[in-house]
Coordinates of C-alpha atoms in Angstrom, one line a residue:
X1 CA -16.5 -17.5 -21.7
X2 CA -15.7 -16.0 -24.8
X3 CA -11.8 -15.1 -26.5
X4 CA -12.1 -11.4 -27.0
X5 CA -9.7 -8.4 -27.6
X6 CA -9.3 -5.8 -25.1
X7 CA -10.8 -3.0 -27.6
X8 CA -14.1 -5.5 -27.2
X9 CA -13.9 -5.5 -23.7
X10 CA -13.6 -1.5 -23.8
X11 CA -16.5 -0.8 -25.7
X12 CA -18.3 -2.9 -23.5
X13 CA -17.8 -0.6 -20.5
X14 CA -20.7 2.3 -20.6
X15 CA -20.3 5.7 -18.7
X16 CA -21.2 5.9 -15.6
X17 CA -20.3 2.2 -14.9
X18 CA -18.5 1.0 -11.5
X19 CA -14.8 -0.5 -12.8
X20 CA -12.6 -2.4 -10.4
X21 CA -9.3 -2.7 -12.4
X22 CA -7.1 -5.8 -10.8
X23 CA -3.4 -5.5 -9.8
X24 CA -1.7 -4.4 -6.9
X25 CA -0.2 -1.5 -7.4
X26 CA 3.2 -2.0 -9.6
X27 CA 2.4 -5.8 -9.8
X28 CA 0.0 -7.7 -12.3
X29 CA -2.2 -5.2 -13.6
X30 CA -4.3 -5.6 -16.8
X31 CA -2.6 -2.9 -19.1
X32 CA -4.2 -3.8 -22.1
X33 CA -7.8 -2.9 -20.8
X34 CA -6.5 0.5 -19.6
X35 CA -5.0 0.9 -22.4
X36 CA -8.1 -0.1 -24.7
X37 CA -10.0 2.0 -22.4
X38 CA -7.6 4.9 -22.7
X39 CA -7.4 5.1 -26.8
X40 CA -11.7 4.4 -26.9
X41 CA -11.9 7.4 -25.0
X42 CA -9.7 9.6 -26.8
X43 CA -11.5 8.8 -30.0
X44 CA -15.4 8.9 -29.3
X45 CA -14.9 10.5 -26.0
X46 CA -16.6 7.2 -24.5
X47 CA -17.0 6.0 -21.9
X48 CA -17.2 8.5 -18.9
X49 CA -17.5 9.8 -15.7
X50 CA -16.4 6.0 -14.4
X51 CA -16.1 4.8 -10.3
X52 CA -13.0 3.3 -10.1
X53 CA -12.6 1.1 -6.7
X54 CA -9.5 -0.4 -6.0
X55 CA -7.3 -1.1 -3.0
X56 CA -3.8 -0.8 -4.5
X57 CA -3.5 1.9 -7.3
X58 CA -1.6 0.3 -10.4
X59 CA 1.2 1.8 -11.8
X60 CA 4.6 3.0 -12.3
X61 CA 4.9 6.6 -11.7
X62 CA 5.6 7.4 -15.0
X63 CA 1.6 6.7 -16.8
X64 CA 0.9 2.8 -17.2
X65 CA -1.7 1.7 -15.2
X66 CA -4.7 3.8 -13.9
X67 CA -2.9 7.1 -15.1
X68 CA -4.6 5.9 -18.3
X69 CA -7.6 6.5 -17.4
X70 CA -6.9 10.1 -15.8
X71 CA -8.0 12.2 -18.9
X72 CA -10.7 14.8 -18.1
X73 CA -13.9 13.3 -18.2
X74 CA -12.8 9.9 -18.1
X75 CA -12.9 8.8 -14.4
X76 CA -15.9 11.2 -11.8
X77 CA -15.2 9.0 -8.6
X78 CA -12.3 6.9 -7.1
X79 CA -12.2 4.8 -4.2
X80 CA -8.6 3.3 -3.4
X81 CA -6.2 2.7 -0.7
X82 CA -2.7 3.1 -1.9
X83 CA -2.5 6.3 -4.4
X84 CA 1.3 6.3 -5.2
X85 CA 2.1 4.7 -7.9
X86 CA -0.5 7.0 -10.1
X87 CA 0.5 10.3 -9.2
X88 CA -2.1 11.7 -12.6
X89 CA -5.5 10.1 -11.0
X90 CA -4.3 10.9 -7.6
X91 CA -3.5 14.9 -8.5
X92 CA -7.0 14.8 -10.4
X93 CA -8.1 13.7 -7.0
X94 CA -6.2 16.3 -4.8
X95 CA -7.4 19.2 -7.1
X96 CA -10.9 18.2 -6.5
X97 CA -11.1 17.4 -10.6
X98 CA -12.4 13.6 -9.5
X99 CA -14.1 13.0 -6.2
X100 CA -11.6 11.1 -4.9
X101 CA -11.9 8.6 -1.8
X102 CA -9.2 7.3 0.2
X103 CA -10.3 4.3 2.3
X104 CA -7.4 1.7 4.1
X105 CA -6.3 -1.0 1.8
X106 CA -7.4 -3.9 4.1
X107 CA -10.9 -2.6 4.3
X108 CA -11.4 -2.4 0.3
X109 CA -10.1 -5.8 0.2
X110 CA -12.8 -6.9 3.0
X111 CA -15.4 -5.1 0.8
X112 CA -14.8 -7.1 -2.4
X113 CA -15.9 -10.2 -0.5
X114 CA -18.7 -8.3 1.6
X115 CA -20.1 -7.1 -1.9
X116 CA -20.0 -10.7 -3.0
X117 CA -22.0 -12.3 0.0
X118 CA -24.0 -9.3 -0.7
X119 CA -23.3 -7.3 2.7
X120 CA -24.2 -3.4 3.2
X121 CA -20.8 -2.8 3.5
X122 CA -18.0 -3.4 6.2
X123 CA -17.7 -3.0 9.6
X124 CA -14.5 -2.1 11.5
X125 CA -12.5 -0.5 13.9
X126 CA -9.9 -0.1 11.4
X127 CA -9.2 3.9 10.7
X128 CA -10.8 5.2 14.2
X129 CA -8.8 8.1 14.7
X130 CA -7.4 8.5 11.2
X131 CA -7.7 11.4 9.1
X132 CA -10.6 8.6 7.3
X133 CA -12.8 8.4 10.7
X134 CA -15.8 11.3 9.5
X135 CA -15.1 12.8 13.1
X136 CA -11.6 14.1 11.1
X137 CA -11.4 14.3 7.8
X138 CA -13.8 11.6 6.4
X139 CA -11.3 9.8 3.9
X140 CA -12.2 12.9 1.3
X141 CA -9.2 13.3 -0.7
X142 CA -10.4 17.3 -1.3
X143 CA -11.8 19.4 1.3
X144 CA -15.0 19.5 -1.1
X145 CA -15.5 15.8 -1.0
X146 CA -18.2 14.7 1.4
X147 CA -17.7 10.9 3.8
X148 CA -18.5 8.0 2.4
X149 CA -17.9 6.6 6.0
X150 CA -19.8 6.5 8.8
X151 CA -19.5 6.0 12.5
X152 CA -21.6 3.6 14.6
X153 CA -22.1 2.3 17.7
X154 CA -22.2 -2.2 18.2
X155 CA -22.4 -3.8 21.4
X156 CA -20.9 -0.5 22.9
X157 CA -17.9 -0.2 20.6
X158 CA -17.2 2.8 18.7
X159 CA -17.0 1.1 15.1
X160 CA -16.5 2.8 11.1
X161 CA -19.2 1.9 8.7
X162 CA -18.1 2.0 4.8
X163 CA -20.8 0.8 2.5
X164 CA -20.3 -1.3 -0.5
X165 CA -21.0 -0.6 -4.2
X166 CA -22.2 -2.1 -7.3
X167 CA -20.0 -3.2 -9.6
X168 CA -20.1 -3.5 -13.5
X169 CA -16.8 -4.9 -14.1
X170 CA -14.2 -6.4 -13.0
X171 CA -10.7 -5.9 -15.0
X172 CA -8.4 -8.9 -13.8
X173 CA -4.9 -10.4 -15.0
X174 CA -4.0 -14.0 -14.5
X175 CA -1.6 -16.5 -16.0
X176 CA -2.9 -18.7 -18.2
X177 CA -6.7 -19.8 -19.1
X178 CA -8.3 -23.3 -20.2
X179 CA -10.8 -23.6 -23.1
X180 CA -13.7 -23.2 -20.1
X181 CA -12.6 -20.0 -19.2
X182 CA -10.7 -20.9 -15.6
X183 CA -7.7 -18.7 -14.8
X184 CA -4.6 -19.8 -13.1
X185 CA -2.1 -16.8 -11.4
X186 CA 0.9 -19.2 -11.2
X187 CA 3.4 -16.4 -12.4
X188 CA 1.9 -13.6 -10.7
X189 CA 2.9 -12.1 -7.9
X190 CA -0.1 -12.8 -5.8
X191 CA -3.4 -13.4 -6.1
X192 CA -4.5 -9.3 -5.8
X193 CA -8.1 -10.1 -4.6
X194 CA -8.8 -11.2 -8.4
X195 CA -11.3 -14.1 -7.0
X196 CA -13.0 -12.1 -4.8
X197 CA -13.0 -9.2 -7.3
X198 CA -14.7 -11.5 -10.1
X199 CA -17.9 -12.4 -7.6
X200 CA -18.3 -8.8 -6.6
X201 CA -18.7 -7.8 -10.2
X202 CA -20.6 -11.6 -10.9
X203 CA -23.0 -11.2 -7.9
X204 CA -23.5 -6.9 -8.9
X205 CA -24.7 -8.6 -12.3
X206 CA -21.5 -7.4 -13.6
X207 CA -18.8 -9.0 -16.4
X208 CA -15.8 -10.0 -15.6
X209 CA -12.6 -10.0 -18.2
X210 CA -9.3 -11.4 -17.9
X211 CA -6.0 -10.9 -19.6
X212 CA -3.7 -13.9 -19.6
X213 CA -0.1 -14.4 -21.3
X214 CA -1.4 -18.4 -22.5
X215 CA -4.5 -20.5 -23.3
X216 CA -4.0 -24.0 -22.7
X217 CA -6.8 -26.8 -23.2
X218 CA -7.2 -27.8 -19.6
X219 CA -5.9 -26.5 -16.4
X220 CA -5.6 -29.1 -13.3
X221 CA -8.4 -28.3 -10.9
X222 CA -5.2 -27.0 -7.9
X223 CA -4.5 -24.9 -10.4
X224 CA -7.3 -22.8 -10.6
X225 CA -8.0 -19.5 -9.2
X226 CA -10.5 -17.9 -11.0
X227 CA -12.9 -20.6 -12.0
X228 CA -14.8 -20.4 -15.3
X229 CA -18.3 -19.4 -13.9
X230 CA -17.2 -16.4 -13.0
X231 CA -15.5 -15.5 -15.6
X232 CA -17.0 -13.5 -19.1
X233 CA -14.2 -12.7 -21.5
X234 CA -10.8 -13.4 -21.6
X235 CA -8.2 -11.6 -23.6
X236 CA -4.9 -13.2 -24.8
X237 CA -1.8 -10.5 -25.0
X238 CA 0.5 -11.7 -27.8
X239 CA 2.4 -9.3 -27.5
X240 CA 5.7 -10.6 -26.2
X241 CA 7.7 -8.9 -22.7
X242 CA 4.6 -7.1 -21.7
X243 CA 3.2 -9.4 -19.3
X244 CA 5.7 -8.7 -16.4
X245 CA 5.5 -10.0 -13.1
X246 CA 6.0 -6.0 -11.9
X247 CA 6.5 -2.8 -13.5
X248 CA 10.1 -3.3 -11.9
X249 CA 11.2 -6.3 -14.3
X250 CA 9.6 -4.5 -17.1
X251 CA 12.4 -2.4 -16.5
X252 CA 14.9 -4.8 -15.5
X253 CA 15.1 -3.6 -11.9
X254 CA 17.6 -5.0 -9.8
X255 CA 15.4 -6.1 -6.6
X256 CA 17.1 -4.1 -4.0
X257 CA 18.9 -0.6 -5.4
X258 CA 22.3 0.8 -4.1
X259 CA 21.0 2.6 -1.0
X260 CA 22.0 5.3 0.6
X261 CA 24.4 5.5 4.2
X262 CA 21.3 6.7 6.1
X263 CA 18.9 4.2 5.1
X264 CA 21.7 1.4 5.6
X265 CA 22.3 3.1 9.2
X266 CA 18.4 2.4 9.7
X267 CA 18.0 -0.7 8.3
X268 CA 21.1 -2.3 10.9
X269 CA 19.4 -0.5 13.9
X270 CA 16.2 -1.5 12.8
X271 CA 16.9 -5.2 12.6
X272 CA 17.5 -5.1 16.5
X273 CA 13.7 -4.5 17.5
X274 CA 13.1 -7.9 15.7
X275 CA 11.9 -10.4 18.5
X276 CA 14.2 -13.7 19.3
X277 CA 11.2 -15.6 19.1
X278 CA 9.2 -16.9 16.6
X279 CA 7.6 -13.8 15.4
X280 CA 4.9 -12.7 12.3
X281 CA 6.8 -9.9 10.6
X282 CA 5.5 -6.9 8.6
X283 CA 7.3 -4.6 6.0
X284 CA 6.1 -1.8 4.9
X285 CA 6.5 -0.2 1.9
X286 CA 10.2 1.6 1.5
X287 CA 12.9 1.8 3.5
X288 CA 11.3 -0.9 5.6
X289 CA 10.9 -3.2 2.1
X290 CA 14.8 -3.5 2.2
X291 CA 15.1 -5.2 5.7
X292 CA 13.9 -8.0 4.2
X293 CA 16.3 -10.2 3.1
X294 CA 18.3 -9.6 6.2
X295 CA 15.8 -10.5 8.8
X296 CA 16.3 -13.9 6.9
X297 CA 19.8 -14.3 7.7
X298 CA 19.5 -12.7 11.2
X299 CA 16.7 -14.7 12.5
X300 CA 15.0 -18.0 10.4
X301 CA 12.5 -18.2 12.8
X302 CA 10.5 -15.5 11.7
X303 CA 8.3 -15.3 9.1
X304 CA 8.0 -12.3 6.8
X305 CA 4.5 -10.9 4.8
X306 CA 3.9 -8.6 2.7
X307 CA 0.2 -6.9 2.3
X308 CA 0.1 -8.3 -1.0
X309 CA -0.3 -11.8 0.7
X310 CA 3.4 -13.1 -0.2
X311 CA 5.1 -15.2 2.9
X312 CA 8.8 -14.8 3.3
X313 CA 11.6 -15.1 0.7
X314 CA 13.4 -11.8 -0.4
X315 CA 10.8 -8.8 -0.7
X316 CA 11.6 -6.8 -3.4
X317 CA 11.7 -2.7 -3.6
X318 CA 10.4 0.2 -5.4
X319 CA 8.5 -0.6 -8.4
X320 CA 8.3 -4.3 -7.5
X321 CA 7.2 -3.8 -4.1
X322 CA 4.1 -6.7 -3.6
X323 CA 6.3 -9.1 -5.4
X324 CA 9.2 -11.5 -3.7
X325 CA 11.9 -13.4 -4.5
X326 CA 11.6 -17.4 -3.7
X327 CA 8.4 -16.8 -1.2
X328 CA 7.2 -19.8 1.5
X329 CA 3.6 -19.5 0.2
X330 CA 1.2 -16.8 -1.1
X331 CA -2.0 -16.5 0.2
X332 CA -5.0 -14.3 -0.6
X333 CA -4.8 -10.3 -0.1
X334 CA -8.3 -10.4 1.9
X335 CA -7.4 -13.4 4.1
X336 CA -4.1 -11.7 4.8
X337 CA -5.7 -8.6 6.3
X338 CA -7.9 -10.6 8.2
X339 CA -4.9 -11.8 9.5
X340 CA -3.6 -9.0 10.1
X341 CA -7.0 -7.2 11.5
X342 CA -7.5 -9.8 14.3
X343 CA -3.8 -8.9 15.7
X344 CA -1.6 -11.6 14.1
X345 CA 1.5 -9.2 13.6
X346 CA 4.2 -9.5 16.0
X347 CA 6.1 -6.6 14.5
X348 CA 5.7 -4.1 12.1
X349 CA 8.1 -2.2 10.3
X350 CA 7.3 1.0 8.6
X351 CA 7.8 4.0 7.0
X352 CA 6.5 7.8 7.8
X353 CA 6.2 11.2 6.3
X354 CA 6.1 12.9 9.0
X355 CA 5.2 12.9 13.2
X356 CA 4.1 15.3 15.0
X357 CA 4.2 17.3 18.6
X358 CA 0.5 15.5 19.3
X359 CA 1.9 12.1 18.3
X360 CA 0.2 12.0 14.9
X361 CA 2.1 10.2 12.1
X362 CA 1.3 11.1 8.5
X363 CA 2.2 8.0 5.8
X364 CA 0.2 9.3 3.4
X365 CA 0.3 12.7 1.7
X366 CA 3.6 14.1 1.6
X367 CA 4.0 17.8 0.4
X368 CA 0.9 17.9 -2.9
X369 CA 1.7 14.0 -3.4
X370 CA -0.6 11.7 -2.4
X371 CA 0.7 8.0 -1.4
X372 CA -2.6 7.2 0.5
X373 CA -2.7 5.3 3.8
X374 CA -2.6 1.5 1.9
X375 CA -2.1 -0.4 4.2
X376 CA -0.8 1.3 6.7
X377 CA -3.9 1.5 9.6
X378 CA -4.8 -1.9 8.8
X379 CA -1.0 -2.8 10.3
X380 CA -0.3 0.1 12.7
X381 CA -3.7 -0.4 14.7
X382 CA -3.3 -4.6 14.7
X383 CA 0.2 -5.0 15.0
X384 CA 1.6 -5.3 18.6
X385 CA 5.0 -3.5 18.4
X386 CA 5.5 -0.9 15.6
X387 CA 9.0 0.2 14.5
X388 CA 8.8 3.1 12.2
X389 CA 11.9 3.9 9.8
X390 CA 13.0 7.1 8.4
X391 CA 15.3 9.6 8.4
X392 CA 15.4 12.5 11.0
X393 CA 15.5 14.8 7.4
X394 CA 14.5 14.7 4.3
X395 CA 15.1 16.1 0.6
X396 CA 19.1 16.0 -0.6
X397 CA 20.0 14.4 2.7
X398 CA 23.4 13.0 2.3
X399 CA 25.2 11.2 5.0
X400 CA 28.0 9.2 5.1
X401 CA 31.0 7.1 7.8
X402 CA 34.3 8.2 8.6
X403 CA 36.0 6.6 11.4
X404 CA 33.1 5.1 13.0
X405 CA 31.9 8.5 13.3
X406 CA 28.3 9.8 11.3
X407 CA 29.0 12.7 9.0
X408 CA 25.9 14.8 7.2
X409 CA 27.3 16.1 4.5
X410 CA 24.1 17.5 3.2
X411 CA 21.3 18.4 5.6
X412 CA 17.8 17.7 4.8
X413 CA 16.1 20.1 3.5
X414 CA 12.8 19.3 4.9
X415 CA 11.8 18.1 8.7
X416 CA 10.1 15.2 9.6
X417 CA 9.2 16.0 13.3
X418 CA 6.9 18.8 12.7
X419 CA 4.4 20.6 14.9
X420 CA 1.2 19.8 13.0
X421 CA 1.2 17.0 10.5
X422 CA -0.6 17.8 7.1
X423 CA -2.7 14.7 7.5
X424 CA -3.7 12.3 10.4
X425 CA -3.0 8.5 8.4
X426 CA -2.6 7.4 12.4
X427 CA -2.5 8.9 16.0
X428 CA -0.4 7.4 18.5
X429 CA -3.1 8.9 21.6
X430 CA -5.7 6.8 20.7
X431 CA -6.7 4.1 23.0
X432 CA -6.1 1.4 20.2
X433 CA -2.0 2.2 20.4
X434 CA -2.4 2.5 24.0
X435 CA -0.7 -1.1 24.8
X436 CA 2.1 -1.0 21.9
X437 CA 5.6 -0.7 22.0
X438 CA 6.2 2.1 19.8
X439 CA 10.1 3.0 18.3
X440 CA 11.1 5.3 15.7
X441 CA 14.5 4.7 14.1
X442 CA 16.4 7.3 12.3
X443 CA 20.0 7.7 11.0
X444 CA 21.6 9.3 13.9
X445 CA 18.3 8.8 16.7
X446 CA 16.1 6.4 18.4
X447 CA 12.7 7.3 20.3
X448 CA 10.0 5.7 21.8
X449 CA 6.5 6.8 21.8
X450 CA 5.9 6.9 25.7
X451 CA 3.4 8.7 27.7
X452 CA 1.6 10.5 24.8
X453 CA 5.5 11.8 24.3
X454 CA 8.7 11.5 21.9
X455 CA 11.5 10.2 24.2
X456 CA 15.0 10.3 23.0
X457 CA 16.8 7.0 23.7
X458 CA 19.8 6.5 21.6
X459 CA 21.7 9.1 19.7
X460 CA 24.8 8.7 17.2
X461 CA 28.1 8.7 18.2
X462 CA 29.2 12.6 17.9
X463 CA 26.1 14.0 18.3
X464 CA 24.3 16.1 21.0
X465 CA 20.7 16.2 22.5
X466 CA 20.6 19.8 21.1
X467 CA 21.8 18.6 17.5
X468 CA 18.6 16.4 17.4
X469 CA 16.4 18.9 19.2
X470 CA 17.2 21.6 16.7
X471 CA 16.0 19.5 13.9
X472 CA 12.5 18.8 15.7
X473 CA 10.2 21.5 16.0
X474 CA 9.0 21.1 19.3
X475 CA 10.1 19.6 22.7
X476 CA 11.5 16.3 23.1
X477 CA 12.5 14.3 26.5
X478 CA 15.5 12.3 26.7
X479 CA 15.4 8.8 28.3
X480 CA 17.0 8.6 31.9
X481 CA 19.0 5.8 30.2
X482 CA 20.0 7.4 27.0
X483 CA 22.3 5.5 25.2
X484 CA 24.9 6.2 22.6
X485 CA 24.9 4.1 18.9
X486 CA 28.3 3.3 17.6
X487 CA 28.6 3.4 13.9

């Protein structure tokens, strides 16, 4: 193992190389080898046309993170799971600028340890019937963009192929290294695949660099995450504050933000899918982040994850969204998917774009931005019941209580229920949802997903059928036993 700078690291890294850079999405990512990367490339124009593979984008919306590395000429190819938090690389990707690749989160983290035990690649149900199965769309970010993924046939079952790569480097973050080079992750937020990251690149005859915050003599052997072998170079940021936990704290974000009457409305209604029994929760990303810390007080019994691999305590929102505060245990990203995968969620909660009159829900391109389906398929087709939260509008939607009653004082400007979702991230035909309960929660409406149908089942106190029809633009059945919310 050798101390280096990041600039070393950078000029290490030749075009056309295969560049995992670690993090998961707003949490822990190696900024100074972006950065490096970034200012290398401005100057000599080197390196370029890089792969970048990664399940959870990093950044913060506003260019840290892998919107570094979105120059022209910088980046050909990317392969990633959650695009939202670098909105650059991900319109490079939408514009057909960068072939761009949008796989589900769960299955990139499988690949990183299929490309270390030196696998063709992994095999899955997960994504059949998604705008990623090649029968679709194919996972192509542009229409120009040809599949990566195939379809095949094992022991009768329809399965999705999607083949591994080589990899040339892997750009991690930990904690704190020894003098031998092992890395600790004790003050990240999770462990973001970083050991199964470092023997992908190790076993493609790759290098592997990590940036730490400390370099102590000797760390205890518990301690370790990354051990020494695999690791090449390790860079120490001195520079102080710029080792957050999350983009979030960078900023000094307050873990949960004031939120809005609607979302609060959902959130309460929400709460009462959750099982009285001891249950494995869910939470997606958004407005189901913020149900967190109540399903603690509500129900003890249940225990909360996050895809990032964090167990319980208080999830946080926004641009700290991975991270937790106080969490049971953290476990690795890979291992929770498997988890996840094999059907161990009780309950999911999550958010959606948009659903459709053929029962497709979109998650993952909303209007020209591109979120990406993260994890979203991994949990939708695994979990057994799935609660999605959202409003019935969108776009300057402003609701608020007055005498028990729901008031919109500003409609939506866009609908949610739509005829023809832009993009397939799951449909609720396909035999794999076929045994779930499905509910969707809004502000002033419940359904279920019955029958290959939207049924209405509980509407707001001082609204109509006909108000929620006219806001859905196509037909919707109401429940024999609709029900009225009170506010």
């Amino acid at each position: 193992m050798e101390i280096v700078t990041a600039n070393y690291v950078a000029n290490l890294v030749k075009s056309n190389s295969t560049v995992i850079p670690g993090g998961f999405g707003c949490c822990g990512h190696p900024d100074l080898y972006t950065e490096a990367l970034y200012q290398r490339y401005k100057n000599e124009f080197l390196p370029r046309d890089l792969t970048l593979f990664f399940a959870s984008g990093a950044g913060d919306k506003s260019g840290k993170g892998l919107d570094k590395l979105s120059a022209n000429g910088l980046v050909k190819k990317a392969i990633g799971g959650f695009w939202g938090f670098c909105p650059e690389l991900a319109l490079k990707a939408k514009t057909g600028q960068i072939e761009g690749h949008n796989w589900p989160m769960g299955v990139i983290s499988h690949l990183f340890r299929d490309i270390a035990r030196g696998a063709a690649g992994h095999t899955t149900h997960i994504g059949l019937g998604s705008y990623i199965d090649p029968s679709i769309d194919g996972g192509g970010i542009h229409t120009s963009v040809d599949s990566m993924v195939s379809k095949v046939e094992l022991g009768g079952q329809e399965l999705l192929f999607y083949p591994s790569l080589k990899i040339d480097f892997a750009l991690l973050r930990g904690t704190k290294a020894d003098k031998k080079g092992n890395i600790c992750m004790s003050e990240e937020v999770a462990y973001h695949d970083a050991l199964q990251q470092a023997m992908a690149a190790k076993n493609s005859g790759g290098k592997v660099a990590v940036q730490v915050k400390e370099i102590v003599e000797k760390l205890p052997c518990r301690d370790v995450q990354i051990p020494a072998h695999l690791v090449d170079f390790v860079t120490l940021n001195e520079e102080e504050g710029t080792h957050p936990s999350s983009y979030g704290e960078l900023i000094k974000e307050p873990a949960i933000k004031t939120i809005s009457k609607a979302k609060e409305l959902i959130v309460s209604r929400a709460l009462a899918e959750l099982p009285k029994q001891k249950s494995c929760v869910n939470l997606g990303i958004g407005i189901p982040a913020l149900l967190g810390k109540h399903i603690s007080e509500k129900n003890r019994a249940n225990s909360i994850s996050v895809e990032s691999g964090v167990f319980n305590g208080e999830p946080k929102y926004d641009l700290s969204f991975g991270a937790a505060l106080d969490p049971d245990a953290i476990i690795g990203q890979s291992d929770l998917f498997a988890f996840y995968d094999g059907g161990g969620v009780d309950i999911a909660f999550l958010g959606f774009a948009e659903i459709d009159a053929k029962g497709c829900v979109n998650a993952s391109l909303l209007g020209e931005r591109i979120n990406g389906v993260g994890g979203f398929i991994n949990i939708a087709q695994s979990a057994k019941k799935l609660v999605f939260c959202g409003t019935l509008t969108t776009g300057s939607l402003h609701a608020e209580t007055n005498n028990n009653q729901l008031c919109i004082l500003n409609e939506g400007t866009i609908k949610k229920f739509v005829k023809q979702a832009q993009q397939i991230t799951i449909d609720l035909t396909h035999p794999v949802y076929r045994d779930k309960e499905i509910v969707i929660v809004t502000e002033r409406a419940v359904f279920s997903f019955k029958n290959n149908h939207l049924e209405l089942v509980e509407i707001a106190n001082g609204f109509s059928e006909q108000d929620i029809q006219s806001y859905i633009e196509y037909p919707i059945y109401s429940s024999s036993s609709l029900t009225t919310i009170n506010i």
